[in-house]
CSV table of C-alpha atoms in Angstrom, one decimal:
chain,number,residue,atom,x,y,z
A,1,MET,CA,-8.3,0.1,-4.2
A,2,THR,CA,-8.7,-3.1,-5.4
A,3,ARG,CA,-7.4,-6.1,-7.5
A,4,PHE,CA,-3.7,-5.9,-6.7
A,5,HIS,CA,-1.5,-8.9,-6.8
A,6,LEU,CA,1.8,-10.5,-6.3
A,7,PRO,CA,2.2,-13.3,-4.2
A,8,ASP,CA,5.9,-13.8,-4.1
A,9,LEU,CA,6.5,-10.0,-3.4
A,10,ILE,CA,3.5,-9.5,-1.3
A,11,ARG,CA,5.3,-8.3,1.6
A,12,SER,CA,7.7,-6.2,-0.5
A,13,VAL,CA,6.6,-2.5,-1.0
A,14,SER,CA,7.6,0.1,-3.3
A,15,THR,CA,10.3,2.9,-3.5
A,16,LEU,CA,10.2,6.0,-1.0
A,17,VAL,CA,6.5,4.6,0.0
A,18,LEU,CA,4.4,1.6,1.3
A,19,LEU,CA,4.3,-0.5,5.1
A,20,GLY,CA,6.4,-0.3,7.4
A,21,CYS,CA,7.2,1.5,11.3
A,22,LEU,CA,10.8,2.2,10.3
A,23,SER,CA,11.9,1.2,6.6
A,24,ALA,CA,15.4,3.1,7.2
A,25,HIS,CA,18.2,1.7,9.1
A,26,ALA,CA,18.2,2.3,12.8
A,27,ALA,CA,20.9,4.6,12.9
A,28,GLY,CA,23.0,5.6,16.2
A,29,PRO,CA,22.5,5.7,19.7
A,30,SER,CA,20.3,7.5,21.3
A,31,THR,CA,21.0,11.3,22.1
A,32,SER,CA,18.3,11.8,24.9
A,33,ALA,CA,17.4,9.9,27.9
A,34,THR,CA,17.0,6.3,27.4
A,35,PHE,CA,13.0,5.1,28.1
A,36,GLN,CA,12.8,1.5,27.4
A,37,GLY,CA,8.9,1.6,27.7
A,38,ASP,CA,7.1,1.2,31.1
A,39,PRO,CA,7.8,-2.2,32.4
A,40,VAL,CA,4.3,-2.1,34.5
A,41,LEU,CA,2.2,-1.6,31.6
A,42,THR,CA,-0.8,-4.0,31.5
A,43,GLU,CA,-1.7,-5.8,28.5
A,44,GLU,CA,-4.9,-3.3,28.7
A,45,GLN,CA,-2.4,-0.4,28.4
A,46,LEU,CA,-0.4,-1.6,25.8
A,47,GLU,CA,-3.6,-2.1,23.5
A,48,PRO,CA,-3.8,0.9,21.8
A,49,GLY,CA,-0.3,0.7,20.8
A,50,ARG,CA,-0.8,-2.8,19.5
A,51,TYR,CA,-3.8,-1.5,17.8
A,52,LEU,CA,-1.9,1.6,15.9
A,53,THR,CA,0.9,-0.8,14.8
A,54,ARG,CA,-1.5,-3.0,13.1
A,55,VAL,CA,-2.8,0.1,11.5
A,56,SER,CA,0.1,1.4,10.4
A,57,ASN,CA,1.2,-2.0,9.3
A,58,CYS,CA,4.7,-1.9,10.9
A,59,ALA,CA,5.3,-5.5,10.2
A,60,GLY,CA,4.8,-5.2,6.8
A,61,CYS,CA,8.5,-4.0,6.1
A,62,HIS,CA,10.2,-5.2,9.8
A,63,THR,CA,8.8,-9.1,10.0
A,64,VAL,CA,10.0,-11.8,7.4
A,65,ALA,CA,7.4,-14.3,6.4
A,66,ASN,CA,7.9,-16.8,9.3
A,67,GLY,CA,10.5,-14.8,11.0
A,68,LYS,CA,10.8,-12.7,14.6
A,69,ASP,CA,8.2,-10.1,14.6
A,70,PHE,CA,9.6,-6.5,14.2
A,71,ALA,CA,13.5,-8.2,13.9
A,72,GLY,CA,13.9,-7.1,10.4
A,73,GLY,CA,12.0,-7.3,7.1
A,74,PRO,CA,12.0,-8.4,3.3
A,75,PRO,CA,13.7,-6.8,0.6
A,76,ILE,CA,12.3,-3.5,-0.7
A,77,PRO,CA,13.0,-3.3,-4.3
A,78,THR,CA,12.9,0.6,-5.7
A,79,PRO,CA,14.7,1.8,-8.8
A,80,PHE,CA,17.5,3.4,-6.6
A,81,GLY,CA,18.5,-0.1,-5.5
A,82,THR,CA,17.2,-2.6,-2.8
A,83,MET,CA,16.1,-1.8,1.0
A,84,TYR,CA,15.6,-3.6,4.1
A,85,GLY,CA,13.4,-2.8,6.8
A,86,PRO,CA,15.5,-2.7,10.4
A,87,ASN,CA,15.2,-4.5,13.3
A,88,ILE,CA,12.8,-2.7,15.6
A,89,THR,CA,12.7,-4.6,18.8
A,90,PRO,CA,13.9,-3.7,21.9
A,91,SER,CA,17.2,-5.0,21.1
A,92,ARG,CA,19.9,-2.8,22.6
A,93,GLU,CA,22.6,-3.7,19.9
A,94,HIS,CA,20.5,-4.3,17.0
A,95,GLY,CA,17.3,-2.7,17.5
A,96,ILE,CA,15.7,0.5,19.2
A,97,GLY,CA,16.6,-0.5,22.7
A,98,ASN,CA,18.7,2.5,23.2
A,99,TRP,CA,15.9,5.0,21.6
A,100,SER,CA,13.9,6.9,23.9
A,101,ALA,CA,10.4,8.0,23.2
A,102,ASP,CA,11.4,11.3,22.2
A,103,ASP,CA,13.7,9.7,19.8
A,104,PHE,CA,10.7,7.5,18.6
A,105,TRP,CA,8.5,10.8,18.0
A,106,ASN,CA,11.8,12.4,15.9
A,107,ALA,CA,11.9,9.4,13.7
A,108,MET,CA,8.0,9.3,13.1
A,109,HIS,CA,7.7,13.0,13.1
A,110,ASP,CA,10.8,14.5,11.6
A,111,GLY,CA,12.2,11.4,9.8
A,112,LYS,CA,15.6,11.4,11.7
A,113,ALA,CA,17.5,9.1,13.9
A,114,PRO,CA,18.5,9.9,17.1
A,115,ASP,CA,21.8,10.8,16.2
A,116,GLY,CA,20.1,13.3,13.4
A,117,THR,CA,20.9,10.8,10.4
A,118,LEU,CA,18.5,11.6,7.9
A,119,LEU,CA,16.3,8.3,7.2
A,120,TYR,CA,15.3,7.4,3.8
A,121,PRO,CA,11.6,8.0,3.1
A,122,THR,CA,10.8,4.1,2.4
A,123,PHE,CA,10.0,4.6,6.0
A,124,PRO,CA,7.1,6.4,5.1
A,125,TYR,CA,7.5,9.3,7.6
A,126,PRO,CA,6.0,11.8,5.1
A,127,GLN,CA,2.6,10.2,6.2
A,128,TYR,CA,3.5,9.8,9.9
A,129,THR,CA,4.3,13.1,10.2
A,130,ARG,CA,0.6,13.8,10.5
A,131,MET,CA,0.3,11.7,13.6
A,132,THR,CA,0.0,13.0,17.3
A,133,ARG,CA,2.1,12.5,20.0
A,134,THR,CA,0.0,10.2,21.8
A,135,ASP,CA,-0.5,7.7,19.4
A,136,THR,CA,3.4,7.2,18.5
A,137,ASP,CA,4.1,6.7,22.0
A,138,ALA,CA,1.6,4.1,22.2
A,139,ILE,CA,3.3,2.5,19.3
A,140,TYR,CA,6.7,3.2,21.2
A,141,ASN,CA,5.6,1.5,24.1
A,142,TYR,CA,4.0,-1.7,22.4
A,143,LEU,CA,7.3,-1.9,20.6
A,144,MET,CA,9.5,-2.2,23.8
A,145,SER,CA,7.2,-4.5,25.7
A,146,GLN,CA,8.0,-7.1,22.7
A,147,PRO,CA,10.7,-9.3,23.1
A,148,ALA,CA,14.4,-8.2,21.7
A,149,ALA,CA,15.9,-10.2,18.7
A,150,ASP,CA,19.5,-9.9,18.0
A,151,THR,CA,19.1,-10.1,14.6
A,152,PRO,CA,21.4,-7.4,12.9
A,153,SER,CA,19.6,-5.0,10.4
A,154,ARG,CA,20.6,-5.9,6.8
A,155,PRO,CA,22.1,-3.0,5.1
A,156,HIS,CA,20.5,-1.2,2.0
A,157,GLU,CA,22.1,-2.0,-1.2
A,158,LEU,CA,21.8,1.1,-3.1
A,159,ARG,CA,23.6,2.7,-6.5
A,160,PHE,CA,25.5,5.9,-6.1
A,161,PRO,CA,24.5,8.3,-5.5
A,162,TYR,CA,21.0,7.4,-4.3
A,163,ASP,CA,23.4,5.7,-1.0
A,164,GLN,CA,24.5,9.3,-0.1
A,165,ARG,CA,22.0,10.3,2.7
A,166,PRO,CA,23.2,13.9,2.9
A,167,LEU,CA,21.3,14.3,-0.7
A,168,LEU,CA,17.9,13.8,1.5
A,169,ARG,CA,18.4,17.3,2.5
A,170,LEU,CA,17.3,18.5,-0.9
A,171,TRP,CA,14.6,15.7,-1.2
A,172,ARG,CA,13.1,16.7,2.2
A,173,ALA,CA,13.1,20.3,1.1
A,174,MET,CA,11.4,19.5,-2.1
A,175,TYR,CA,9.2,16.8,-1.0
A,176,PHE,CA,8.7,16.6,2.9
A,177,ASP,CA,5.4,18.7,4.4
A,178,HIS,CA,6.3,18.4,7.8
A,179,GLY,CA,3.4,18.6,10.5
A,180,ALA,CA,0.9,17.1,12.3
A,181,LEU,CA,-2.9,16.8,10.9
A,182,GLU,CA,-5.1,19.6,12.5
A,183,THR,CA,-8.7,18.8,13.2
A,184,ASP,CA,-11.2,20.7,11.0
A,185,PRO,CA,-13.8,22.1,13.3
A,186,ALA,CA,-16.4,22.2,10.2
A,187,GLN,CA,-16.4,18.7,9.9
A,188,ASP,CA,-18.0,16.0,12.3
A,189,TYR,CA,-15.5,13.7,14.2
A,190,GLN,CA,-16.0,10.8,11.8
A,191,TRP,CA,-14.8,12.6,8.9
A,192,ASN,CA,-11.7,13.7,10.7
A,193,ARG,CA,-11.3,10.4,12.2
A,194,GLY,CA,-11.2,9.4,8.7
A,195,ARG,CA,-8.7,11.8,7.4
A,196,TYR,CA,-6.4,11.4,10.3
A,197,LEU,CA,-6.8,7.5,9.5
A,198,VAL,CA,-5.7,7.9,5.7
A,199,GLU,CA,-3.1,10.5,5.7
A,200,GLY,CA,-1.5,9.4,9.0
A,201,PRO,CA,-0.8,5.9,9.7
A,202,GLY,CA,-3.1,4.3,7.2
A,203,HIS,CA,-0.1,6.1,5.1
A,204,CYS,CA,-2.6,5.6,2.2
A,205,ALA,CA,-0.8,8.1,0.0
A,206,ALA,CA,2.7,6.1,0.1
A,207,CYS,CA,1.0,4.2,-2.8
A,208,HIS,CA,-2.4,5.8,-4.1
A,209,THR,CA,-0.4,9.1,-5.2
A,210,GLU,CA,1.6,9.7,-8.4
A,211,ARG,CA,5.0,9.8,-7.6
A,212,ASN,CA,8.1,11.6,-9.8
A,213,ARG,CA,11.1,9.6,-11.0
A,214,TRP,CA,12.7,10.8,-7.4
A,215,GLY,CA,9.9,9.4,-5.5
A,216,GLY,CA,8.5,12.7,-4.7
A,217,SER,CA,4.6,13.0,-4.4
A,218,ASN,CA,2.5,14.9,-6.9
A,219,LEU,CA,0.3,16.3,-3.8
A,220,ARG,CA,-2.0,18.3,-6.6
A,221,LYS,CA,-3.1,14.4,-7.3
A,222,ASP,CA,-3.1,13.2,-3.8
A,223,LEU,CA,-5.0,10.0,-3.6
A,224,GLU,CA,-5.7,10.3,-7.6
A,225,GLY,CA,-3.5,6.7,-8.0
A,226,GLY,CA,-0.3,6.1,-9.4
A,227,GLY,CA,2.5,3.8,-10.4
A,228,ILE,CA,4.3,1.6,-7.6
A,229,LEU,CA,7.8,2.3,-8.0
A,230,GLY,CA,9.7,-1.0,-7.9
A,231,LEU,CA,7.2,-3.3,-7.9
A,232,ASN,CA,5.3,-2.6,-11.4
A,233,TRP,CA,1.7,-2.0,-9.8
A,234,TYR,CA,-0.6,0.6,-9.9
A,235,ALA,CA,-2.4,2.1,-6.9
A,236,THR,CA,-6.0,2.8,-8.4
A,237,PRO,CA,-7.5,6.4,-6.9
A,238,LEU,CA,-9.2,6.6,-4.2
A,239,THR,CA,-11.2,9.9,-5.3
A,240,GLY,CA,-14.5,10.0,-6.7
A,241,GLY,CA,-15.1,9.3,-10.1
A,242,GLU,CA,-15.9,6.1,-12.5
A,243,ARG,CA,-12.1,5.5,-12.3
A,244,GLY,CA,-12.0,5.8,-8.4
A,245,LEU,CA,-14.7,5.0,-6.0
A,246,GLY,CA,-17.2,7.0,-7.3
A,247,ASN,CA,-19.5,4.1,-7.8
A,248,TRP,CA,-18.7,2.4,-4.0
A,249,SER,CA,-20.9,2.6,-1.2
A,250,THR,CA,-19.0,3.5,2.1
A,251,ASP,CA,-20.5,-0.5,2.9
A,252,ASP,CA,-18.3,-1.5,-0.6
A,253,ILE,CA,-15.2,0.2,0.6
A,254,VAL,CA,-15.4,-1.2,5.0
A,255,GLU,CA,-16.1,-4.8,3.0
A,256,LEU,CA,-13.1,-4.3,1.2
A,257,LEU,CA,-10.9,-3.4,3.6
A,258,LEU,CA,-12.4,-6.2,6.1
A,259,THR,CA,-12.5,-9.2,4.0
A,260,GLY,CA,-10.5,-8.7,1.4
A,261,ALA,CA,-13.2,-8.5,-1.6
A,262,SER,CA,-16.6,-6.4,-2.3
A,263,ARG,CA,-18.8,-6.8,-5.4
A,264,HIS,CA,-16.4,-4.4,-7.0
A,265,GLY,CA,-13.4,-6.9,-7.5
A,266,THR,CA,-11.1,-8.5,-5.2
A,267,ALA,CA,-7.6,-7.2,-3.0
A,268,THR,CA,-4.8,-8.9,-4.8
A,269,GLY,CA,-1.1,-8.0,-4.9
A,270,PRO,CA,0.3,-5.3,-2.5
A,271,MET,CA,-3.2,-4.4,-1.3
A,272,ALA,CA,-3.9,-7.8,-0.2
A,273,GLU,CA,-0.9,-7.9,2.1
A,274,VAL,CA,-2.4,-4.2,3.8
A,275,VAL,CA,-5.9,-6.3,4.4
A,276,THR,CA,-3.9,-9.4,5.6
A,277,GLU,CA,-1.5,-7.7,8.2
A,278,SER,CA,-3.8,-4.1,8.7
A,279,THR,CA,-7.2,-3.4,7.5
A,280,GLN,CA,-8.8,-6.8,8.5
A,281,HIS,CA,-8.0,-6.1,12.1
A,282,TRP,CA,-9.1,-2.5,12.0
A,283,ASN,CA,-12.2,-2.0,14.4
A,284,ALA,CA,-15.9,-1.3,12.6
A,285,GLN,CA,-15.6,2.8,13.9
A,286,ASP,CA,-12.4,3.4,12.1
A,287,LEU,CA,-13.4,1.3,9.1
A,288,HIS,CA,-16.3,3.1,8.3
A,289,ALA,CA,-14.8,6.4,9.4
A,290,VAL,CA,-12.2,5.8,6.4
A,291,ALA,CA,-14.7,5.1,4.1
A,292,ALA,CA,-17.0,8.0,4.7
A,293,TYR,CA,-13.9,10.5,4.5
A,294,LEU,CA,-12.9,8.6,1.0
A,295,LYS,CA,-16.7,8.9,-0.2
A,296,THR,CA,-16.0,13.0,0.2
A,297,LEU,CA,-13.1,13.4,-2.0
A,298,PRO,CA,-13.8,14.9,-5.7
A,299,ALA,CA,-13.4,13.0,-8.8
A,300,SER,CA,-9.9,13.9,-10.6
A,301,SER,CA,-10.4,17.0,-12.8
A,302,GLU,CA,-8.5,15.0,-16.0
A,303,SER,CA,-10.3,13.8,-19.0
A,304,THR,CA,-11.2,10.5,-19.0
A,305,SER,CA,-11.7,10.3,-22.6
A,306,THR,CA,-9.6,7.2,-24.3
A,307,PRO,CA,-8.7,6.1,-27.7
A,308,THR,CA,-10.7,3.6,-29.3
A,309,PRO,CA,-9.1,0.1,-29.7
A,310,ALA,CA,-8.8,-1.5,-33.1
A,311,GLU,CA,-11.2,-3.7,-34.3
A,312,ALA,CA,-8.6,-6.6,-34.5
A,313,VAL,CA,-7.3,-6.2,-31.7
A,314,MET,CA,-10.9,-6.5,-29.7
A,315,SER,CA,-11.4,-9.6,-32.0
A,316,ILE,CA,-8.4,-11.8,-30.9
A,317,GLY,CA,-9.0,-10.5,-27.3
A,318,GLY,CA,-12.5,-11.7,-27.4
A,319,LYS,CA,-11.3,-15.1,-28.7
A,320,VAL,CA,-8.6,-15.6,-25.9
A,321,TYR,CA,-11.5,-14.3,-23.0
A,322,GLN,CA,-13.9,-17.0,-24.5
A,323,GLN,CA,-11.6,-19.5,-24.3
A,324,HIS,CA,-9.9,-18.9,-20.8
A,325,CYS,CA,-11.7,-16.4,-19.1
A,326,ALA,CA,-15.7,-16.7,-19.4
A,327,HIS,CA,-15.9,-19.7,-17.5
A,328,CYS,CA,-15.2,-18.0,-14.4
A,329,HIS,CA,-15.9,-14.2,-15.2
A,330,GLY,CA,-18.9,-14.6,-17.3
A,331,ASP,CA,-19.6,-13.8,-21.3
A,332,LYS,CA,-20.7,-10.4,-19.9
A,333,GLY,CA,-17.7,-10.0,-17.3
A,334,GLU,CA,-20.6,-10.1,-14.7
A,335,GLY,CA,-18.4,-12.8,-12.6
A,336,ASP,CA,-19.6,-14.2,-9.3
A,337,ALA,CA,-18.6,-12.1,-6.2
A,338,PRO,CA,-16.6,-12.8,-4.4
A,339,ALA,CA,-15.3,-16.1,-5.6
A,340,TRP,CA,-15.4,-14.7,-9.4
A,341,PRO,CA,-14.5,-11.3,-9.6
A,342,PRO,CA,-17.2,-8.8,-11.9
A,343,LEU,CA,-14.8,-7.2,-14.7
A,344,VAL,CA,-17.8,-4.7,-15.4
A,345,GLY,CA,-17.0,-1.5,-13.8
A,346,ASN,CA,-13.9,-3.0,-11.8
A,347,THR,CA,-11.9,0.1,-10.6
A,348,SER,CA,-8.5,-1.7,-11.1
A,349,VAL,CA,-10.0,-2.8,-14.8
A,350,LEU,CA,-10.7,0.8,-15.6
A,351,ALA,CA,-7.7,2.0,-14.6
A,352,HIS,CA,-5.9,4.6,-16.4
A,353,SER,CA,-2.8,2.1,-16.3
A,354,PRO,CA,-3.3,-1.7,-17.6
A,355,THR,CA,-0.6,-3.0,-15.4
A,356,ASN,CA,-2.7,-4.4,-13.1
A,357,VAL,CA,-4.9,-6.3,-15.3
A,358,LEU,CA,-1.7,-7.7,-17.3
A,359,GLN,CA,-0.3,-9.0,-13.9
A,360,MET,CA,-3.0,-10.6,-12.9
A,361,ILE,CA,-3.0,-12.2,-16.4
A,362,LEU,CA,0.5,-13.1,-16.2
A,363,LYS,CA,1.1,-13.8,-13.0
A,364,GLY,CA,-2.2,-15.3,-11.5
A,365,GLY,CA,-4.8,-13.3,-8.9
A,366,TYR,CA,-4.5,-14.2,-5.4
A,367,ALA,CA,-7.1,-12.7,-2.9
A,368,PRO,CA,-6.1,-12.3,1.0
A,369,ALA,CA,-6.7,-14.8,3.4
A,370,THR,CA,-8.8,-13.3,6.3
A,371,GLU,CA,-10.6,-14.4,9.3
A,372,THR,CA,-13.8,-14.1,7.1
A,373,SER,CA,-12.4,-15.6,4.5
A,374,PRO,CA,-9.4,-18.1,5.2
A,375,ARG,CA,-9.2,-20.0,2.3
A,376,PRO,CA,-10.3,-17.8,-0.8
A,377,HIS,CA,-10.4,-18.4,-4.2
A,378,GLY,CA,-7.5,-17.6,-6.7
A,379,MET,CA,-7.0,-17.4,-10.4
A,380,PRO,CA,-4.0,-19.4,-12.3
A,381,PRO,CA,-1.5,-17.7,-14.5
A,382,PHE,CA,-2.0,-17.4,-18.0
A,383,HIS,CA,1.8,-16.9,-18.4
A,384,GLY,CA,1.8,-18.9,-21.1
A,385,LEU,CA,0.1,-16.7,-23.8
A,386,SER,CA,1.8,-14.7,-26.0
A,387,ASP,CA,2.3,-10.8,-25.3
A,388,THR,CA,0.1,-9.9,-28.3
A,389,ASP,CA,-2.4,-12.2,-26.9
A,390,VAL,CA,-2.1,-10.6,-23.1
A,391,ALA,CA,-2.8,-7.2,-24.4
A,392,ALA,CA,-5.3,-7.9,-26.6
A,393,VAL,CA,-7.5,-10.0,-24.0
A,394,ALA,CA,-6.6,-7.2,-21.3
A,395,THR,CA,-7.9,-4.3,-24.1
A,396,TYR,CA,-10.8,-6.3,-24.7
A,397,ILE,CA,-11.8,-6.7,-20.9
A,398,ARG,CA,-11.2,-2.9,-20.4
A,399,ASN,CA,-13.4,-1.9,-23.4
A,400,SER,CA,-16.3,-4.2,-23.2
A,401,TRP,CA,-19.4,-4.1,-21.4
A,402,GLY,CA,-19.3,-0.8,-21.0
A,403,ASN,CA,-15.8,-0.4,-19.8
A,404,ASP,CA,-13.7,2.3,-21.3
A,405,ALA,CA,-10.1,2.3,-20.5
A,406,PRO,CA,-6.7,3.0,-22.5
A,407,PRO,CA,-5.7,0.0,-24.7
A,408,ALA,CA,-2.8,-2.1,-24.0
A,409,ASN,CA,0.1,-3.2,-26.4
A,410,ALA,CA,2.6,-6.4,-26.5
A,411,HIS,CA,5.4,-3.6,-24.9
A,412,ASP,CA,3.5,-3.4,-21.8
A,413,VAL,CA,3.0,-7.0,-21.1
A,414,ALA,CA,7.1,-7.7,-22.3
A,415,ARG,CA,7.9,-5.2,-19.7
A,416,LEU,CA,6.2,-7.1,-17.0
A,417,ARG,CA,7.2,-10.6,-17.5
């Protein structure tokens, strides 16, 4: 959950995942009666949709920096090519102005455009399918109340055979678990609300669940962390255990989602965008519901044992750390949160993959700007270090002061440059 970063790609998202309301081309005219939203809805009546649009982070894929709201998003790098979030304003020519509420529901629930075209799962309909019709209607009405933008949607740039939409039938048969989420009567309202937000509009599994080479989620490892395909970042586990949220309190989770920082670390990279555009705007009840639900998830059953780093590597890493890192993060990795995140017990530091630590060493760490912290501290990049030194200091950080995580190597560093 913590310590992701990448300011130059902060609005990008990975393959078959991440933030947006319709990350596939809004194909075809409506085949059902057109409904442009209720023109007499008041701001108060539109508020649920505005809020849910924030929770779902539609702007993350459908709005470029300094661009018109929902008029089309930035490039989305994936292993299959580049995708673009389309225009989802009420424009009849370039947006979804000809879509009915039923059409919008079918896109969110079934991953299909009005003419039956299958949508690419870069648009996270595998998660949005869990949402209620009431909530998707609220989002639809809010989007239809926004100014129409006559900005053409950019076509995706996918390599063959990934540009063949009929192949999505096979992908859906293997990886799309269709259906709205049902309330668990054995749990209380807060738990059910938290689960709904995590599995539905918050679409946390889109990043925090391991994916295979085809972008399909491994549901047996739901929310146990995974690499974000196309971005070279690792989404840490949201389950229990020391590599996940086992040492976090519910207040720690709420603080991170609300402010972008906690005593366990700082949200940077893709997660910083999530905080800036989405979670800092959630109400307190929903933040606490998410935290309460996540704290009930068990730890991964996988072994956490790691190989012992070579003494020579630890020696080099220790010297690099004292020269470049200790001034801010402390001689023993204690840090001084929130300005200088602690490295001891930091979830991203302890992650199975060293990717996040390497990314921040190479490219710097930039916390999100939030209402509570409009000018957060940042960490400069150290890309001038050699691959060997970067790998050594990452290994040192991940295996000092009680930390225990797999070592990094120079090949890992070279891959990320």
